[in-house]
XYZ file of C-alpha atoms in Angstrom:
391
model
C -0.047 -0.089 0.208
C 1.164 3.317 -0.928
C 2.375 5.209 2.283
C -0.066 8.856 1.499
C -2.541 6.025 1.361
C -1.799 4.432 4.637
C -1.489 7.789 6.514
C -4.933 9.436 4.788
C -6.346 6.114 5.589
C -4.833 6.511 9.618
C -5.632 10.066 9.726
C -9.584 10.034 8.705
C -9.619 6.464 11.302
C -8.677 8.914 13.991
C -10.886 11.850 12.446
C -14.079 9.673 12.238
C -13.831 8.035 15.723
C -13.423 11.881 17.316
C -16.640 12.630 15.204
C -18.167 9.189 16.525
C -17.369 10.145 20.109
C -18.702 13.672 19.298
C -22.204 12.083 18.089
C -22.664 9.671 20.750
C -21.779 12.477 23.462
C -24.807 14.573 21.608
C -27.326 11.655 20.488
C -26.355 8.844 23.027
C -25.630 6.430 21.062
C -22.411 4.295 22.113
C -19.425 5.492 19.608
C -17.906 1.927 20.090
C -20.846 0.296 17.787
C -20.071 2.713 15.578
C -16.729 2.017 15.323
C -17.673 -1.944 15.445
C -19.828 -1.056 12.412
C -17.985 0.846 10.291
C -14.796 -1.781 11.011
C -17.749 -4.340 8.789
C -18.770 -2.027 6.348
C -14.721 -1.532 5.606
C -14.236 -5.640 5.178
C -17.183 -5.586 2.522
C -15.785 -3.072 0.938
C -12.324 -4.121 0.676
C -13.464 -7.525 -0.558
C -16.245 -6.141 -2.757
C -12.417 -3.900 -4.447
C -10.432 -7.091 -3.594
C -7.696 -5.342 -1.149
C -5.672 -7.176 1.121
C -5.580 -5.936 4.668
C -2.800 -8.176 5.998
C -1.744 -8.896 10.190
C -5.360 -8.202 11.341
C -4.626 -11.047 13.636
C -2.048 -10.545 14.610
C -2.652 -6.847 15.077
C -5.596 -6.863 17.505
C -3.854 -8.584 20.362
C -1.405 -6.460 20.391
C -3.489 -3.207 20.251
C -5.665 -4.379 23.270
C -2.766 -4.674 25.337
C -1.900 -1.709 24.513
C -4.970 -0.483 25.259
C -5.494 -2.573 28.845
C -2.275 -1.089 30.217
C -3.476 2.298 29.286
C -6.845 1.806 30.499
C -5.223 0.302 34.283
C -3.249 3.626 34.171
C -6.713 5.807 33.093
C -8.036 3.983 36.318
C -5.285 4.484 39.055
C -4.808 8.159 37.754
C -8.594 9.100 38.377
C -8.785 7.063 41.694
C -8.402 9.485 44.854
C -8.104 7.769 47.774
C -9.302 10.587 50.165
C -10.802 9.735 53.716
C -13.679 11.275 52.749
C -14.177 8.432 50.007
C -13.100 5.785 52.546
C -17.002 4.648 52.600
C -17.813 4.515 49.101
C -14.775 2.795 47.777
C -15.324 0.174 50.744
C -19.038 -0.462 49.089
C -17.634 -0.312 45.372
C -14.705 -2.271 45.997
C -16.467 -5.198 47.939
C -19.797 -4.475 44.869
C -16.689 -5.024 42.385
C -15.692 -8.118 44.043
C -19.504 -9.597 44.112
C -19.913 -8.723 40.033
C -16.376 -10.900 39.264
C -17.338 -13.712 41.767
C -20.976 -14.082 41.476
C -21.036 -13.730 37.900
C -18.523 -15.721 36.681
C -20.076 -19.198 39.146
C -23.716 -18.130 37.850
C -22.451 -17.546 33.966
C -19.767 -20.451 34.290
C -22.746 -22.622 35.888
C -24.991 -22.228 32.926
C -22.016 -23.366 30.377
C -21.662 -25.956 32.162
C -25.187 -26.828 32.001
C -25.176 -26.235 28.403
C -21.898 -27.561 27.321
C -21.465 -30.262 29.796
C -17.103 -29.200 29.708
C -15.309 -29.003 32.592
C -16.744 -26.268 35.123
C -12.663 -25.024 35.172
C -12.968 -24.316 31.681
C -16.572 -22.686 31.889
C -14.862 -20.088 34.648
C -12.202 -19.270 32.688
C -14.964 -18.359 29.289
C -16.872 -16.849 31.879
C -15.130 -14.552 33.762
C -14.281 -11.955 31.151
C -17.617 -11.485 30.631
C -18.102 -10.608 34.237
C -16.108 -7.309 34.574
C -17.694 -3.624 34.127
C -16.070 -1.622 31.305
C -14.395 1.030 32.686
C -13.576 3.215 30.078
C -17.318 2.666 28.465
C -18.774 3.133 32.122
C -16.688 7.002 32.176
C -18.257 8.031 29.244
C -21.683 7.290 30.293
C -21.639 8.562 32.912
C -22.661 11.856 32.523
C -26.177 11.535 32.727
C -26.134 10.418 36.260
C -26.957 11.913 39.582
C -23.793 12.644 41.445
C -23.212 9.801 43.836
C -24.224 7.222 41.190
C -21.350 9.067 38.859
C -18.688 8.581 41.639
C -19.784 4.829 42.231
C -19.809 3.477 38.705
C -16.364 5.191 38.364
C -15.228 3.567 41.096
C -16.781 0.246 40.717
C -15.940 -0.287 37.220
C -12.205 1.235 38.130
C -11.908 -1.772 41.066
C -13.837 -3.849 38.377
C -11.419 -3.868 35.640
C -8.126 -4.154 37.982
C -9.403 -7.215 39.993
C -11.001 -8.783 37.146
C -7.996 -9.134 35.559
C -5.900 -10.751 38.652
C -8.555 -13.129 39.059
C -8.360 -14.195 35.181
C -4.491 -14.758 36.038
C -5.682 -16.679 39.578
C -6.983 -18.773 37.368
C -4.829 -19.927 34.708
C -2.373 -19.856 37.690
C -4.543 -22.428 39.466
C -4.787 -25.419 35.971
C -2.538 -27.725 37.952
C -2.921 -27.182 41.620
C -5.301 -24.735 43.423
C -2.530 -24.683 46.857
C 0.050 -24.198 44.073
C -1.875 -21.152 42.714
C -2.674 -19.010 45.934
C 1.410 -19.322 46.670
C 2.489 -17.774 43.454
C -0.057 -15.419 43.242
C 0.719 -14.405 46.249
C 4.317 -14.255 46.100
C 3.910 -12.585 42.820
C 1.417 -10.240 43.728
C 4.468 -8.946 47.054
C 7.176 -8.752 44.561
C 5.188 -7.148 41.949
C 4.302 -4.383 44.548
C 7.602 -4.113 46.216
C 9.016 -3.376 42.432
C 6.324 -1.062 41.588
C 7.006 1.108 44.570
C 10.234 1.576 43.453
C 9.617 2.186 40.314
C 6.759 4.947 41.120
C 10.027 6.530 43.448
C 12.463 6.681 40.789
C 9.849 7.583 37.990
C 8.375 10.453 40.061
C 12.249 12.028 41.014
C 12.356 11.844 36.969
C 9.306 13.711 36.036
C 10.000 15.981 38.818
C 13.582 16.071 37.476
C 13.389 16.208 33.393
C 13.513 19.246 31.823
C 13.682 18.102 28.547
C 10.702 19.080 26.663
C 9.837 15.503 25.926
C 8.896 14.364 29.097
C 5.886 11.648 29.621
C 6.490 9.198 26.537
C 10.070 7.941 28.301
C 8.404 7.464 31.254
C 5.371 5.317 29.916
C 7.841 3.413 27.513
C 9.571 3.059 30.652
C 6.207 1.377 32.190
C 5.174 -0.483 28.858
C 8.869 -2.184 28.992
C 9.107 -3.075 33.196
C 5.170 -4.322 31.803
C 5.928 -6.595 28.833
C 9.236 -8.128 31.141
C 7.168 -8.851 33.995
C 4.771 -10.675 31.770
C 7.303 -12.504 30.257
C 7.889 -13.663 33.680
C 4.726 -14.445 34.267
C 4.101 -11.751 36.910
C 1.084 -9.366 38.145
C 2.274 -7.196 35.519
C -1.063 -4.772 35.378
C -0.229 -4.265 39.519
C 3.160 -1.818 38.547
C -0.031 -0.098 36.507
C -2.220 0.222 39.165
C 0.290 1.447 41.478
C 2.020 3.800 39.318
C -1.418 5.625 38.317
C -2.614 5.480 42.039
C 1.095 7.058 43.516
C 0.733 9.258 40.737
C -2.688 10.467 41.930
C -2.661 10.440 45.375
C 1.099 11.313 45.840
C 0.194 13.452 49.141
C -0.498 10.244 50.820
C 2.539 8.478 50.128
C 5.427 11.935 49.911
C 5.400 13.847 52.997
C 8.071 15.820 54.672
C 11.469 16.655 53.076
C 10.836 13.626 51.150
C 8.234 15.956 49.139
C 10.880 18.310 48.653
C 13.042 15.733 46.813
C 10.543 14.280 44.672
C 8.037 16.991 43.869
C 8.603 20.338 42.276
C 5.785 23.454 42.047
C 4.859 22.338 38.512
C 3.959 19.050 39.280
C -0.161 19.171 39.285
C 0.563 20.848 36.168
C 2.480 17.823 34.577
C 0.303 15.623 36.328
C -2.965 17.120 34.182
C -0.640 16.696 31.278
C -0.068 12.858 32.066
C -3.372 12.318 32.787
C -4.516 14.030 29.242
C -1.931 12.480 27.243
C -2.872 8.565 28.701
C -6.528 9.551 28.063
C -5.849 10.598 24.181
C -3.468 7.960 23.741
C -6.269 5.120 25.392
C -8.530 7.165 22.680
C -6.209 6.316 20.055
C -5.774 2.671 20.446
C -9.680 1.961 21.540
C -9.510 3.412 17.830
C -7.871 0.975 15.822
C -8.740 -1.945 18.267
C -12.348 -2.282 17.496
C -12.304 -0.831 13.879
C -9.682 -4.210 13.301
C -11.901 -5.994 15.641
C -15.619 -5.198 13.366
C -12.851 -6.214 10.404
C -12.299 -8.909 12.224
C -15.394 -10.423 13.186
C -17.584 -12.659 10.579
C -20.668 -11.558 9.968
C -22.584 -15.368 10.395
C -20.706 -16.032 13.740
C -23.094 -12.965 14.853
C -26.368 -14.519 13.826
C -25.680 -17.830 14.976
C -29.282 -19.023 16.687
C -27.040 -20.441 19.411
C -24.534 -17.798 19.972
C -27.850 -15.198 20.269
C -29.209 -17.471 22.790
C -26.559 -17.543 24.851
C -25.306 -13.659 24.779
C -28.935 -12.965 25.606
C -28.522 -15.619 28.662
C -25.175 -13.858 29.494
C -26.895 -10.338 29.683
C -30.358 -11.897 31.903
C -27.830 -12.848 34.539
C -25.346 -9.517 34.359
C -28.337 -7.558 34.784
C -29.645 -9.848 37.141
C -26.712 -9.846 39.227
C -26.003 -6.970 38.950
C -29.404 -6.076 41.074
C -28.620 -8.278 43.982
C -24.958 -6.604 44.086
C -26.415 -2.647 44.026
C -29.419 -3.574 46.838
C -25.976 -4.996 49.452
C -23.850 -2.023 48.174
C -25.799 1.322 47.129
C -27.480 2.897 49.896
C -29.866 5.201 47.839
C -32.383 4.000 44.321
C -30.228 2.787 41.658
C -32.276 4.156 38.501
C -30.327 4.050 36.094
C -27.130 2.403 37.670
C -28.940 -0.626 37.188
C -28.643 -0.609 33.597
C -24.386 0.824 33.310
C -22.737 -2.463 33.210
C -21.056 -2.278 29.948
C -19.046 -4.663 28.675
C -16.132 -3.744 26.628
C -12.176 -3.947 25.528
C -10.883 -5.973 28.503
C -13.627 -8.269 27.877
C -12.843 -9.604 24.393
C -8.811 -9.464 24.663
C -9.076 -11.685 27.821
C -11.648 -13.852 25.794
C -8.992 -13.752 22.994
C -6.016 -14.476 25.579
C -7.382 -17.774 26.501
C -4.773 -20.802 25.812
C -6.245 -23.060 23.285
C -6.408 -26.136 25.256
C -8.189 -24.130 27.786
C -10.836 -23.164 25.298
C -14.391 -24.410 26.089
C -15.269 -26.712 23.310
C -18.925 -25.938 21.759
C -18.436 -22.033 22.479
C -19.616 -20.035 19.850
C -16.776 -17.668 18.712
C -19.444 -14.819 17.992
C -20.416 -14.127 21.750
C -17.944 -12.470 23.231
C -19.063 -9.292 20.371
C -22.309 -9.787 20.564
C -22.744 -9.997 24.561
C -20.383 -6.321 23.985
C -23.219 -5.181 21.911
C -26.203 -6.077 23.925
C -25.141 -4.524 26.978
C -23.799 -0.999 25.268
C -27.680 -1.116 24.078
C -28.813 -2.238 27.211
C -26.681 1.058 28.618
C -27.896 3.184 26.372
C -31.736 2.051 26.533
C -31.340 2.202 30.478
C -29.816 5.773 30.734
C -32.356 6.705 28.003
C -35.914 6.118 29.737
C -34.318 6.753 33.298
C -33.632 10.056 32.048
C -37.051 10.650 30.623
C -38.522 9.616 33.732
C -36.999 11.994 35.555
C -38.497 14.599 33.271
């Protein structure tokens, strides 16, 4: 492909995605659905004109991993650990744990009854569907009340992180649960220690680097340490989470003389710049992930009767269990909050990363994308319906 044409395609993709985002905020239509649809239409166009798009299946997991890192970093940078928020932090943490544990068990039980495969395989297949998408939640909470908005943001941030850790634990427990507990605890403590050292070092660099290019090298260091930890099967995302929490809550960790050494007068301004860079990087990665995902989707898998039935049952379980968790953890009328249970990039990426020998036999490949789409529609309809009731 000619380089000029490639530049045009990439630029148009970002601009169209930005337009979808503006359209979404105005008309409450999920931009992800529009990106997926555009990807599917692009596939039809390339097939019609006999144009080959190479490396689609190779690019998708890489983009997903980059998006995952940026999502966790963005979530960490959004979480504020102040004492006046301890109550909502405890309740949203409990809600996330209940949603992941209960939702996974219920969906795994359903799959076990339908497919009669190993319950362990059913658990691994079900877990990605129990994780709320923090990115989509943040985009959709502007229609909620103040308390509901705060609850949804914290809950989704915790869910993303805990869900990924639970997924890694399940993979470790393939041979022995006790061995998995030991390995998981050891790796978590080791990565927490390494993460704290990296946090102090990177914070020192942020305060001392005077070069106009500052944050891309630091984010590159995070990517590098993440990849090295991933190769060694460590809890690599813990580093990203701790770094984000550390930067956004430095007043809890950095005090006295240490504050004079590690921070400068421009720190808050620079932190805002890092947040903006992370948000924009996440936007670009998500754009191409969903475009390529739509391009890679096989249409007949999305209209498979079995896939549609299982997807609808998953949605019913997710919403039903969410009602239970909100009754236990949310103080007040949940209203539209009940319907804010979207799934997104994390669900799709974790499902794609299930090892081949652990995949559930008979599980239709179109189910993950169908569940994501159906829950986007549920979120949209629920919020619009709640707004009409208030009016």
